[in-house]
Amino acid sequence: MKPKEVLAFAKENGAKMLDLRFIDLPGVWQHFSVPINQLEEGNFEDGYGFDGSSIRGWQPINASDMLIIPDPATAKMDPFCAEPTLSMICDIADPLTREPYSRDPRNIAKKAEAYLKSTGIGDTAFMGPEAEFFIFDDIRYDSRSNGAFYEIDSVEGSWNTGRDEAPNLGYKPRPKEGYFPVPPMDKFQDLRTEMVLVLEKLGIEIEAQHHEVATAGQAEIDMKFRSLVQMADQLMWFKYVLKNVAYRHNHTVTFMPKPLYGDNGSGMHTHCSIWKGGKPLFAGDKYAGLSQMGLHAIGGILKHCKAICAITNPTTNSYKRLVPGYEAPVNLAYSSRNRSAAIRIPMYSTSPKAKRIEFRTPDPSCNGYLAFSAILMAVLDGIQNKIDPGDPLDKNIYDLPPEELAKVPSAPGSLEEALNYLKADHEFLMKGDVFTQDVLDMWAEYKTANEIDPVRLRPHPHEFFLYFDI
C-alpha cells in the first residue's frame, strides 16, 4: 500500500489507534501507539520521535532522540487489540541526518538485499524459516543471589502420566515421540489451526502445521518462502500471533531453543535460494540437482558457519541444543536428504523453482533480520570466491566411527566461542556496509555483558546435585 491507501484502509476498517512497531537489537518487537488522527501522509516521511536510549543495544542517553518512520507496505489491522488498531512496521532514522540507523536490524536486512542486487549475482534472496516452538500450560522461574529454579508444565508432558487430573486420560507423547500422532495424543491440533487462520487473515501464506518431536506441545507451522525483508517482517508477526493466540487460551508459547532436558530442542531450519529475473539460480545438473552456484553458496555457509552462529544461534541456551551426538545438526557438512548434516538439499520436488539449500543449524531465538542477512552474506561470499564445499556426506553422521567423525568440523559449543569466531571472521558481513563494525561490536558487547557473564557467574542448580557434598 501507498500512504494514501493506508489512510483509506484505516478509515475502511474503523481504526481508532495506530500501533508503531520496530525491533530491538536482540530481536524483540517494541511498540508504541498514537490515536489514528495523528496519522497523516506527512508522517510517512517525517516519522514520529521517540527515546532510543531505552532500547536494548541502541543509543546512549546523551544522544537518545530517534525517528520512527512507518512503512506503508506493512499496514495490517491488529487481530488482538480490543479497539480497531492499525499496525505498521517501522524503520528507524537519525533525526538530524535523516540517515537510516545503523543498529536498526531492519535497515541491515534492507542493505543486505541492496548488496545482493549490486553484485549482479541475483535480484532476490528467498528465505523460508521453519520456526519450531513449544506450547506450555505453565512456566515458573526465578533467579536470585541465593537461589534459582524453573518449572515447566504441560497437559501433554510425559512426566504427567501419573498426575491426578480428575481424571487423567493419558495420551501424553513420550520423549522424542511427538512426531506426529493424531489427537487425542496431539492435544493442540485446534490451537495450531487457529494460529494458522489468524496468520492467513494477515496475508501470511502457510504451507503446513504439525506437532513436533518433543513431548509437552512442541510444534511447527511453516510459512511459504518470501524475500528476505518480507520474511523477517513475517517472522515477527508469526511470533506475535502464536504467542497471543496461545495466551487467549491460557497457554504460553516459547521460541527458546532448549527449554526441556532430555528431549528435542527447537530449531529454525532456514531454506535459502537466490533468483534473478524470475529464474532460480540454485538449480542445475550438479550434486542433488544443484547448480555450481548453489554448491558455492553451500561452501560459503560452511566456511563462515562458526561465525554466523553468533547471529543465527544468539543465546546461551542455543548451545544446549547444539551438542554433538544429539539431535541438532552441528556437523558442518552437506547432503541431500540427510538430516544429520548442517546443510541439506531438500529432494521433495524436481522443479527448478523448488531447488534451494536448507541451513539446519539456526534456532528461533534469533533476530530474523540479522540472521537472514548473515546467511545471505555468507552465501554471496561463497559464490563470489567460488568456495568449494568439498564432498557431500551422505552417511548417517551419528553412526560414523570416531576417526571419520573427527574429520567433520562442528558448530561452536557456546555463545562465547561463537562470538570469538565472529570477531575473527566478519569481513564478509561488512561488504556493502551491510553490517558495520559498530553493530558487530555492540552485538558482542551486549551479548557478553547481558547474557554470557550473568549465566557464567551463577551457580547452576545441577551443580548442587553434583558437588554439594564434596
Tab-separated table of C-alpha atoms in Angstrom:
chain	number	residue	atom	x	y	z
A	1	MET	CA	0.000	0.000	0.000
A	2	LYS	CA	0.944	3.613	-0.554
A	3	PRO	CA	0.394	6.276	2.137
A	4	LYS	CA	-2.969	7.398	0.710
A	5	GLU	CA	-4.112	3.789	0.527
A	6	VAL	CA	-3.103	3.240	4.159
A	7	LEU	CA	-5.249	6.188	5.248
A	8	ALA	CA	-8.186	4.793	3.266
A	9	PHE	CA	-7.549	1.303	4.674
A	10	ALA	CA	-7.580	2.682	8.233
A	11	LYS	CA	-10.873	4.510	7.609
A	12	GLU	CA	-12.456	1.496	5.930
A	13	ASN	CA	-11.629	-0.689	8.951
A	14	GLY	CA	-12.687	1.876	11.536
A	15	ALA	CA	-9.193	2.130	13.044
A	16	LYS	CA	-9.059	4.134	16.262
A	17	MET	CA	-5.382	3.653	17.110
A	18	LEU	CA	-2.110	3.396	15.224
A	19	ASP	CA	0.473	0.958	16.578
A	20	LEU	CA	4.072	1.626	15.505
A	21	ARG	CA	6.380	-1.410	15.743
A	22	PHE	CA	10.109	-1.905	15.408
A	23	ILE	CA	12.677	-4.452	16.530
A	24	ASP	CA	15.474	-4.043	19.050
A	25	LEU	CA	18.964	-5.439	18.519
A	26	PRO	CA	18.384	-8.775	20.358
A	27	GLY	CA	15.247	-9.396	18.296
A	28	VAL	CA	12.136	-8.466	20.306
A	29	TRP	CA	9.300	-6.365	18.869
A	30	GLN	CA	8.831	-2.986	20.533
A	31	HIS	CA	5.921	-0.587	20.007
A	32	PHE	CA	4.001	2.495	20.987
A	33	SER	CA	0.564	3.697	19.920
A	34	VAL	CA	-0.983	7.011	18.938
A	35	PRO	CA	-4.597	7.941	18.123
A	36	ILE	CA	-5.337	7.347	14.454
A	37	ASN	CA	-5.943	11.056	13.931
A	38	GLN	CA	-2.194	11.519	14.472
A	39	LEU	CA	-1.512	9.728	11.182
A	40	GLU	CA	-1.167	11.933	8.115
A	41	GLU	CA	0.583	11.460	4.789
A	42	GLY	CA	3.492	13.558	6.033
A	43	ASN	CA	4.223	11.058	8.814
A	44	PHE	CA	5.425	8.547	6.243
A	45	GLU	CA	8.362	10.896	5.644
A	46	ASP	CA	8.613	12.898	8.871
A	47	GLY	CA	8.020	9.967	11.224
A	48	TYR	CA	7.478	10.175	14.970
A	49	GLY	CA	10.016	10.944	17.669
A	50	PHE	CA	10.918	8.548	20.491
A	51	ASP	CA	13.632	7.788	23.056
A	52	GLY	CA	16.236	5.460	21.553
A	53	SER	CA	18.305	5.223	24.748
A	54	SER	CA	15.748	2.906	26.347
A	55	ILE	CA	16.043	0.310	23.569
A	56	ARG	CA	18.478	-2.545	24.132
A	57	GLY	CA	21.741	-2.136	22.229
A	58	TRP	CA	20.875	1.291	20.835
A	59	GLN	CA	21.640	4.906	21.726
A	60	PRO	CA	23.416	6.430	24.759
A	61	ILE	CA	21.266	8.729	26.889
A	62	ASN	CA	23.093	11.827	25.650
A	63	ALA	CA	22.015	11.102	22.053
A	64	SER	CA	18.644	9.499	22.665
A	65	ASP	CA	16.303	11.221	20.197
A	66	MET	CA	15.388	8.994	17.237
A	67	LEU	CA	12.780	8.934	14.479
A	68	ILE	CA	10.442	6.035	13.756
A	69	ILE	CA	9.100	6.021	10.176
A	70	PRO	CA	6.180	3.722	9.301
A	71	ASP	CA	6.460	1.567	6.181
A	72	PRO	CA	3.077	1.800	4.388
A	73	ALA	CA	3.624	-1.583	2.699
A	74	THR	CA	3.386	-3.296	6.102
A	75	ALA	CA	-0.018	-1.927	7.203
A	76	LYS	CA	-2.302	-4.514	8.804
A	77	MET	CA	-5.197	-4.471	11.245
A	78	ASP	CA	-4.081	-5.988	14.533
A	79	PRO	CA	-6.123	-9.149	15.255
A	80	PHE	CA	-5.837	-8.930	19.057
A	81	CYS	CA	-6.420	-5.325	20.186
A	82	ALA	CA	-9.788	-4.622	21.851
A	83	GLU	CA	-10.227	-1.459	19.755
A	84	PRO	CA	-9.605	-1.416	15.979
A	85	THR	CA	-5.869	-0.802	15.637
A	86	LEU	CA	-3.792	-0.244	12.527
A	87	SER	CA	-0.282	-1.687	12.890
A	88	MET	CA	2.755	-0.821	10.804
A	89	ILE	CA	6.363	-1.992	10.951
A	90	CYS	CA	8.730	0.950	11.037
A	91	ASP	CA	12.250	1.944	10.081
A	92	ILE	CA	14.495	3.972	12.379
A	93	ALA	CA	16.360	7.130	11.358
A	94	ASP	CA	18.619	9.731	12.907
A	95	PRO	CA	16.578	12.922	13.475
A	96	LEU	CA	19.455	15.209	12.421
A	97	THR	CA	20.901	13.475	9.364
A	98	ARG	CA	17.718	11.584	8.393
A	99	GLU	CA	20.011	8.643	7.614
A	100	PRO	CA	18.793	5.106	8.377
A	101	TYR	CA	20.016	3.993	11.798
A	102	SER	CA	22.978	1.602	11.578
A	103	ARG	CA	21.782	-0.515	14.525
A	104	ASP	CA	18.249	-0.935	13.228
A	105	PRO	CA	18.099	-4.631	12.244
A	106	ARG	CA	15.536	-3.923	9.530
A	107	ASN	CA	17.926	-1.432	7.961
A	108	ILE	CA	20.659	-4.087	7.958
A	109	ALA	CA	18.321	-6.506	6.167
A	110	LYS	CA	17.457	-3.856	3.577
A	111	LYS	CA	21.156	-3.238	2.972
A	112	ALA	CA	21.711	-6.985	2.508
A	113	GLU	CA	19.053	-7.068	-0.212
A	114	ALA	CA	20.572	-3.984	-1.854
A	115	TYR	CA	24.044	-5.521	-1.744
A	116	LEU	CA	22.788	-8.675	-3.466
A	117	LYS	CA	21.446	-6.558	-6.344
A	118	SER	CA	24.658	-4.524	-6.525
A	119	THR	CA	26.736	-7.674	-7.068
A	120	GLY	CA	24.777	-8.593	-10.187
A	121	ILE	CA	24.573	-12.181	-8.929
A	122	GLY	CA	20.826	-12.032	-8.379
A	123	ASP	CA	17.981	-9.694	-7.561
A	124	THR	CA	16.056	-11.620	-4.902
A	125	ALA	CA	17.044	-13.773	-1.940
A	126	PHE	CA	14.221	-16.006	-0.776
A	127	MET	CA	14.106	-17.242	2.826
A	128	GLY	CA	11.879	-19.933	4.286
A	129	PRO	CA	12.352	-20.464	8.044
A	130	GLU	CA	10.787	-23.394	9.894
A	131	ALA	CA	10.482	-21.892	13.367
A	132	GLU	CA	9.728	-24.601	15.922
A	133	PHE	CA	8.225	-23.708	19.284
A	134	PHE	CA	6.703	-25.125	22.471
A	135	ILE	CA	3.175	-24.666	23.803
A	136	PHE	CA	3.166	-24.913	27.607
A	137	ASP	CA	0.404	-24.652	30.210
A	138	ASP	CA	2.529	-23.171	32.968
A	139	ILE	CA	6.007	-21.700	33.335
A	140	ARG	CA	7.577	-20.504	36.592
A	141	TYR	CA	11.162	-19.377	37.082
A	142	ASP	CA	13.294	-17.227	39.335
A	143	SER	CA	16.976	-16.314	39.618
A	144	ARG	CA	18.283	-14.704	42.820
A	145	SER	CA	21.638	-14.433	44.543
A	146	ASN	CA	20.690	-17.281	46.896
A	147	GLY	CA	18.564	-19.492	44.676
A	148	ALA	CA	17.278	-20.293	41.222
A	149	PHE	CA	14.680	-22.588	39.682
A	150	TYR	CA	12.432	-23.159	36.695
A	151	GLU	CA	9.346	-25.346	36.453
A	152	ILE	CA	7.532	-26.163	33.212
A	153	ASP	CA	4.203	-27.908	32.947
A	154	SER	CA	2.032	-29.173	30.124
A	155	VAL	CA	-1.006	-31.415	29.918
A	156	GLU	CA	0.984	-33.200	27.204
A	157	GLY	CA	4.114	-33.614	29.322
A	158	SER	CA	5.218	-37.231	29.571
A	159	TRP	CA	6.098	-36.559	33.233
A	160	ASN	CA	2.362	-36.160	33.977
A	161	THR	CA	1.249	-39.717	33.232
A	162	GLY	CA	0.895	-40.303	36.974
A	163	ARG	CA	-0.665	-36.953	37.935
A	164	ASP	CA	-4.185	-36.839	39.397
A	165	GLU	CA	-6.025	-34.824	36.758
A	166	ALA	CA	-9.515	-35.872	37.853
A	167	PRO	CA	-9.408	-37.851	35.610
A	168	ASN	CA	-6.038	-38.323	33.918
A	169	LEU	CA	-6.915	-39.580	30.430
A	170	GLY	CA	-3.372	-40.402	29.392
A	171	TYR	CA	-2.381	-39.808	25.768
A	172	LYS	CA	0.810	-37.931	26.563
A	173	PRO	CA	3.604	-38.183	23.950
A	174	ARG	CA	6.710	-39.957	25.220
A	175	PRO	CA	10.003	-38.071	24.858
A	176	LYS	CA	11.055	-37.881	21.191
A	177	GLU	CA	7.760	-39.487	20.070
A	178	GLY	CA	5.676	-36.405	19.297
A	179	TYR	CA	6.249	-36.535	15.514
A	180	PHE	CA	3.325	-36.831	14.857
A	181	PRO	CA	0.394	-38.859	16.209
A	182	VAL	CA	-3.211	-37.748	15.707
A	183	PRO	CA	-5.465	-36.431	18.518
A	184	PRO	CA	-6.115	-37.157	21.327
A	185	MET	CA	-2.348	-37.717	21.695
A	186	ASP	CA	-1.843	-34.417	19.846
A	187	LYS	CA	-3.765	-32.017	22.054
A	188	PHE	CA	-3.019	-28.803	20.177
A	189	GLN	CA	-4.364	-29.512	16.691
A	190	ASP	CA	-7.170	-26.974	17.031
A	191	LEU	CA	-4.937	-24.369	18.681
A	192	ARG	CA	-2.379	-24.589	15.875
A	193	THR	CA	-5.178	-24.373	13.301
A	194	GLU	CA	-6.433	-21.191	14.942
A	195	MET	CA	-2.897	-19.796	14.752
A	196	VAL	CA	-2.774	-20.665	11.045
A	197	LEU	CA	-6.110	-18.992	10.320
A	198	VAL	CA	-5.097	-15.778	12.092
A	199	LEU	CA	-1.803	-15.740	10.159
A	200	GLU	CA	-3.624	-16.275	6.871
A	201	LYS	CA	-6.048	-13.451	7.699
A	202	LEU	CA	-2.973	-11.215	7.978
A	203	GLY	CA	-1.887	-12.262	4.493
A	204	ILE	CA	0.805	-14.719	5.611
A	205	GLU	CA	0.700	-17.858	3.454
A	206	ILE	CA	1.040	-21.102	5.437
A	207	GLU	CA	2.111	-24.441	3.994
A	208	ALA	CA	1.601	-26.826	6.946
A	209	GLN	CA	1.218	-27.171	10.703
A	210	HIS	CA	2.022	-30.181	12.868
A	211	HIS	CA	3.221	-31.470	16.224
A	212	GLU	CA	6.973	-31.739	16.545
A	213	VAL	CA	9.211	-34.451	18.013
A	214	ALA	CA	9.316	-33.464	21.685
A	215	THR	CA	6.717	-34.148	24.343
A	216	ALA	CA	4.840	-31.277	26.034
A	217	GLY	CA	3.480	-29.493	22.993
A	218	GLN	CA	6.413	-28.918	20.660
A	219	ALA	CA	5.071	-27.694	17.323
A	220	GLU	CA	5.873	-26.291	13.916
A	221	ILE	CA	3.985	-24.039	11.499
A	222	ASP	CA	5.626	-23.487	8.115
A	223	MET	CA	5.349	-20.228	6.178
A	224	LYS	CA	5.752	-20.129	2.403
A	225	PHE	CA	9.076	-18.578	1.405
A	226	ARG	CA	9.322	-14.828	0.852
A	227	SER	CA	12.060	-12.314	0.047
A	228	LEU	CA	14.472	-11.551	2.873
A	229	VAL	CA	12.943	-8.405	4.408
A	230	GLN	CA	9.395	-9.619	3.806
A	231	MET	CA	10.141	-12.869	5.604
A	232	ALA	CA	11.858	-11.122	8.501
A	233	ASP	CA	8.738	-8.937	8.862
A	234	GLN	CA	6.541	-12.031	8.682
A	235	LEU	CA	8.602	-13.821	11.313
A	236	MET	CA	7.820	-11.010	13.762
A	237	TRP	CA	4.099	-11.279	13.033
A	238	PHE	CA	4.435	-15.069	13.299
A	239	LYS	CA	5.841	-14.918	16.832
A	240	TYR	CA	3.315	-12.248	17.846
A	241	VAL	CA	0.323	-14.231	16.561
A	242	LEU	CA	1.394	-17.553	18.069
A	243	LYS	CA	2.022	-16.040	21.494
A	244	ASN	CA	-1.273	-14.135	21.531
A	245	VAL	CA	-3.447	-16.996	20.268
A	246	ALA	CA	-1.928	-19.252	22.928
A	247	TYR	CA	-2.343	-16.570	25.599
A	248	ARG	CA	-6.073	-16.142	24.995
A	249	HIS	CA	-6.480	-19.902	25.525
A	250	ASN	CA	-4.464	-19.842	28.770
A	251	HIS	CA	-1.372	-21.374	27.194
A	252	THR	CA	2.047	-19.865	26.608
A	253	VAL	CA	4.372	-20.170	23.597
A	254	THR	CA	8.171	-20.032	23.752
A	255	PHE	CA	10.768	-19.950	20.980
A	256	MET	CA	13.522	-20.745	23.491
A	257	PRO	CA	15.726	-23.345	21.759
A	258	LYS	CA	16.134	-25.820	24.630
A	259	PRO	CA	13.550	-25.481	27.425
A	260	LEU	CA	13.382	-29.234	28.217
A	261	TYR	CA	16.192	-31.514	29.359
A	262	GLY	CA	16.379	-34.902	27.649
A	263	ASP	CA	14.161	-34.085	24.659
A	264	ASN	CA	14.477	-32.334	21.333
A	265	GLY	CA	15.092	-28.611	21.188
A	266	SER	CA	13.510	-26.118	18.787
A	267	GLY	CA	15.413	-25.262	15.642
A	268	MET	CA	14.708	-22.922	12.763
A	269	HIS	CA	15.807	-24.731	9.630
A	270	THR	CA	16.166	-21.947	7.076
A	271	HIS	CA	15.674	-22.536	3.358
A	272	CYS	CA	17.548	-20.149	1.081
A	273	SER	CA	17.721	-19.539	-2.667
A	274	ILE	CA	18.747	-16.714	-4.991
A	275	TRP	CA	16.796	-15.743	-8.098
A	276	LYS	CA	17.408	-13.328	-10.972
A	277	GLY	CA	14.826	-12.098	-13.446
A	278	GLY	CA	12.275	-14.545	-12.095
A	279	LYS	CA	14.581	-17.548	-12.547
A	280	PRO	CA	16.048	-19.721	-9.769
A	281	LEU	CA	19.851	-19.809	-9.777
A	282	PHE	CA	20.493	-22.783	-7.484
A	283	ALA	CA	19.009	-25.405	-9.851
A	284	GLY	CA	21.386	-27.281	-12.128
A	285	ASP	CA	22.996	-30.592	-13.052
A	286	LYS	CA	25.445	-30.949	-10.180
A	287	TYR	CA	25.053	-32.890	-6.922
A	288	ALA	CA	21.397	-33.261	-5.816
A	289	GLY	CA	20.219	-31.126	-8.727
A	290	LEU	CA	22.145	-28.036	-7.640
A	291	SER	CA	23.957	-25.600	-9.878
A	292	GLN	CA	27.631	-24.787	-9.391
A	293	MET	CA	26.453	-21.514	-7.842
A	294	GLY	CA	24.353	-23.468	-5.366
A	295	LEU	CA	27.377	-25.548	-4.366
A	296	HIS	CA	29.471	-22.414	-3.908
A	297	ALA	CA	26.687	-20.976	-1.751
A	298	ILE	CA	26.966	-24.043	0.483
A	299	GLY	CA	30.722	-23.546	0.579
A	300	GLY	CA	30.201	-20.014	1.882
A	301	ILE	CA	27.909	-21.112	4.696
A	302	LEU	CA	30.208	-23.951	5.733
A	303	LYS	CA	33.242	-21.654	5.727
A	304	HIS	CA	31.586	-18.969	7.848
A	305	CYS	CA	29.156	-21.098	9.877
A	306	LYS	CA	31.082	-20.843	13.138
A	307	ALA	CA	31.000	-17.047	12.888
A	308	ILE	CA	27.377	-16.639	11.829
A	309	CYS	CA	26.257	-18.950	14.649
A	310	ALA	CA	26.844	-15.909	16.883
A	311	ILE	CA	23.896	-14.358	14.991
A	312	THR	CA	21.764	-17.373	13.969
A	313	ASN	CA	22.125	-19.058	17.387
A	314	PRO	CA	22.484	-15.991	19.598
A	315	THR	CA	21.637	-17.190	23.113
A	316	THR	CA	23.490	-19.172	25.743
A	317	ASN	CA	20.537	-21.571	25.643
A	318	SER	CA	21.103	-22.131	21.900
A	319	TYR	CA	24.142	-24.257	22.714
A	320	LYS	CA	22.131	-26.585	24.947
A	321	ARG	CA	20.595	-27.685	21.631
A	322	LEU	CA	23.827	-27.645	19.601
A	323	VAL	CA	25.530	-30.569	21.316
A	324	PRO	CA	27.484	-33.161	19.281
A	325	GLY	CA	25.934	-36.622	19.281
A	326	TYR	CA	22.369	-35.447	19.883
A	327	GLU	CA	19.568	-34.399	17.544
A	328	ALA	CA	20.814	-30.983	16.419
A	329	PRO	CA	22.749	-30.586	13.134
A	330	VAL	CA	26.100	-29.395	14.497
A	331	ASN	CA	28.205	-31.185	11.892
A	332	LEU	CA	29.435	-28.765	9.238
A	333	ALA	CA	28.729	-30.883	6.200
A	334	TYR	CA	26.123	-31.008	3.433
A	335	SER	CA	23.991	-33.750	1.975
A	336	SER	CA	20.801	-34.498	0.088
A	337	ARG	CA	18.091	-35.878	2.375
A	338	ASN	CA	20.497	-36.455	5.269
A	339	ARG	CA	19.097	-34.523	8.224
A	340	SER	CA	22.159	-35.062	10.394
A	341	ALA	CA	24.135	-32.546	8.294
A	342	ALA	CA	24.159	-28.789	8.884
A	343	ILE	CA	23.069	-28.214	5.286
A	344	ARG	CA	20.534	-30.359	3.487
A	345	ILE	CA	19.321	-30.165	-0.104
A	346	PRO	CA	15.582	-30.980	0.055
A	347	MET	CA	14.533	-33.538	-2.555
A	348	TYR	CA	10.726	-33.300	-2.334
A	349	SER	CA	10.385	-31.827	-5.823
A	350	THR	CA	12.291	-31.941	-9.108
A	351	SER	CA	11.050	-28.486	-10.126
A	352	PRO	CA	13.912	-25.962	-10.557
A	353	LYS	CA	11.788	-23.429	-8.661
A	354	ALA	CA	11.880	-25.678	-5.591
A	355	LYS	CA	15.657	-26.058	-5.587
A	356	ARG	CA	17.186	-24.458	-2.513
A	357	ILE	CA	19.572	-25.170	0.315
A	358	GLU	CA	18.378	-25.769	3.875
A	359	PHE	CA	20.629	-24.479	6.646
A	360	ARG	CA	19.567	-26.515	9.685
A	361	THR	CA	21.735	-25.083	12.454
A	362	PRO	CA	19.846	-21.805	13.277
A	363	ASP	CA	17.233	-21.579	16.003
A	364	PRO	CA	14.173	-19.330	16.500
A	365	SER	CA	15.694	-17.257	19.312
A	366	CYS	CA	17.480	-15.275	16.593
A	367	ASN	CA	16.675	-11.848	15.215
A	368	GLY	CA	15.388	-12.781	11.758
A	369	TYR	CA	16.569	-9.570	10.105
A	370	LEU	CA	20.137	-10.178	11.276
A	371	ALA	CA	20.135	-13.963	10.828
A	372	PHE	CA	18.809	-13.925	7.246
A	373	SER	CA	21.236	-11.132	6.366
A	374	ALA	CA	24.201	-13.052	7.787
A	375	ILE	CA	23.186	-16.211	5.910
A	376	LEU	CA	22.855	-14.270	2.659
A	377	MET	CA	26.245	-12.599	3.127
A	378	ALA	CA	27.896	-15.999	3.703
A	379	VAL	CA	26.153	-17.366	0.598
A	380	LEU	CA	27.322	-14.422	-1.514
A	381	ASP	CA	30.878	-14.745	-0.248
A	382	GLY	CA	30.847	-18.393	-1.259
A	383	ILE	CA	29.595	-17.522	-4.747
A	384	GLN	CA	31.983	-14.599	-5.238
A	385	ASN	CA	35.013	-16.605	-4.145
A	386	LYS	CA	33.883	-19.902	-5.663
A	387	ILE	CA	34.317	-21.680	-2.343
A	388	ASP	CA	34.353	-25.445	-2.783
A	389	PRO	CA	32.136	-27.138	-0.182
A	390	GLY	CA	34.055	-30.400	-0.515
A	391	ASP	CA	32.385	-33.770	-0.914
A	392	PRO	CA	28.871	-34.368	0.416
A	393	LEU	CA	28.401	-36.564	3.439
A	394	ASP	CA	25.564	-38.954	2.720
A	395	LYS	CA	26.253	-41.306	5.613
A	396	ASN	CA	24.431	-41.036	8.933
A	397	ILE	CA	26.882	-38.830	10.784
A	398	TYR	CA	25.805	-40.219	14.138
A	399	ASP	CA	26.927	-43.700	13.034
A	400	LEU	CA	30.372	-42.656	11.806
A	401	PRO	CA	33.381	-44.248	13.513
A	402	PRO	CA	35.365	-41.797	15.686
A	403	GLU	CA	38.239	-41.484	13.189
A	404	GLU	CA	35.838	-40.358	10.420
A	405	LEU	CA	33.763	-38.116	12.683
A	406	ALA	CA	36.921	-36.311	13.818
A	407	LYS	CA	37.371	-35.059	10.244
A	408	VAL	CA	33.933	-33.382	10.214
A	409	PRO	CA	34.042	-29.820	11.626
A	410	SER	CA	31.462	-28.919	14.248
A	411	ALA	CA	29.493	-25.813	15.166
A	412	PRO	CA	30.664	-23.798	18.198
A	413	GLY	CA	29.990	-25.226	21.633
A	414	SER	CA	28.974	-21.973	23.312
A	415	LEU	CA	27.840	-18.448	22.554
A	416	GLU	CA	31.175	-17.136	23.790
A	417	GLU	CA	33.013	-19.412	21.359
A	418	ALA	CA	30.747	-18.299	18.512
A	419	LEU	CA	31.396	-14.625	19.305
A	420	ASN	CA	35.133	-15.288	19.212
A	421	TYR	CA	34.746	-16.818	15.759
A	422	LEU	CA	32.723	-13.778	14.707
A	423	LYS	CA	35.463	-11.429	15.907
A	424	ALA	CA	37.986	-13.343	13.802
A	425	ASP	CA	35.769	-13.795	10.727
A	426	HIS	CA	33.447	-10.896	9.899
A	427	GLU	CA	34.840	-9.123	6.834
A	428	PHE	CA	32.323	-10.898	4.599
A	429	LEU	CA	29.487	-9.392	6.663
A	430	MET	CA	30.802	-5.869	6.155
A	431	LYS	CA	30.760	-5.895	2.357
A	432	GLY	CA	28.421	-3.236	1.019
A	433	ASP	CA	28.322	-1.713	4.507
A	434	VAL	CA	25.629	-4.293	5.383
A	435	PHE	CA	26.943	-4.969	8.882
A	436	THR	CA	29.065	-2.169	10.321
A	437	GLN	CA	31.856	-2.541	12.859
A	438	ASP	CA	29.732	-0.531	15.281
A	439	VAL	CA	26.916	-3.068	15.058
A	440	LEU	CA	29.194	-6.078	15.445
A	441	ASP	CA	30.999	-4.501	18.410
A	442	MET	CA	27.731	-3.639	20.132
A	443	TRP	CA	26.391	-7.149	19.448
A	444	ALA	CA	29.401	-8.774	21.128
A	445	GLU	CA	29.390	-6.253	23.981
A	446	TYR	CA	25.672	-6.659	24.659
A	447	LYS	CA	25.731	-10.451	24.481
A	448	THR	CA	28.754	-10.702	26.763
A	449	ALA	CA	27.584	-8.234	29.412
A	450	ASN	CA	23.897	-9.165	29.481
A	451	GLU	CA	23.839	-12.890	28.720
A	452	ILE	CA	27.189	-14.682	28.800
A	453	ASP	CA	28.572	-13.175	32.014
A	454	PRO	CA	25.319	-13.387	34.039
A	455	VAL	CA	24.972	-17.081	33.145
A	456	ARG	CA	28.671	-17.828	33.658
A	457	LEU	CA	28.741	-16.182	37.109
A	458	ARG	CA	25.720	-18.018	38.526
A	459	PRO	CA	25.862	-21.460	40.143
A	460	HIS	CA	23.810	-23.933	38.138
A	461	PRO	CA	21.144	-25.817	40.130
A	462	HIS	CA	22.527	-29.143	38.914
A	463	GLU	CA	25.919	-28.257	40.380
A	464	PHE	CA	24.381	-28.631	43.838
A	465	PHE	CA	23.298	-32.142	42.880
A	466	LEU	CA	26.837	-32.902	41.715
A	467	TYR	CA	29.007	-31.103	44.227
A	468	PHE	CA	27.258	-30.007	47.414
A	469	ASP	CA	28.558	-32.978	49.431
A	470	ILE	CA	32.181	-32.505	48.371
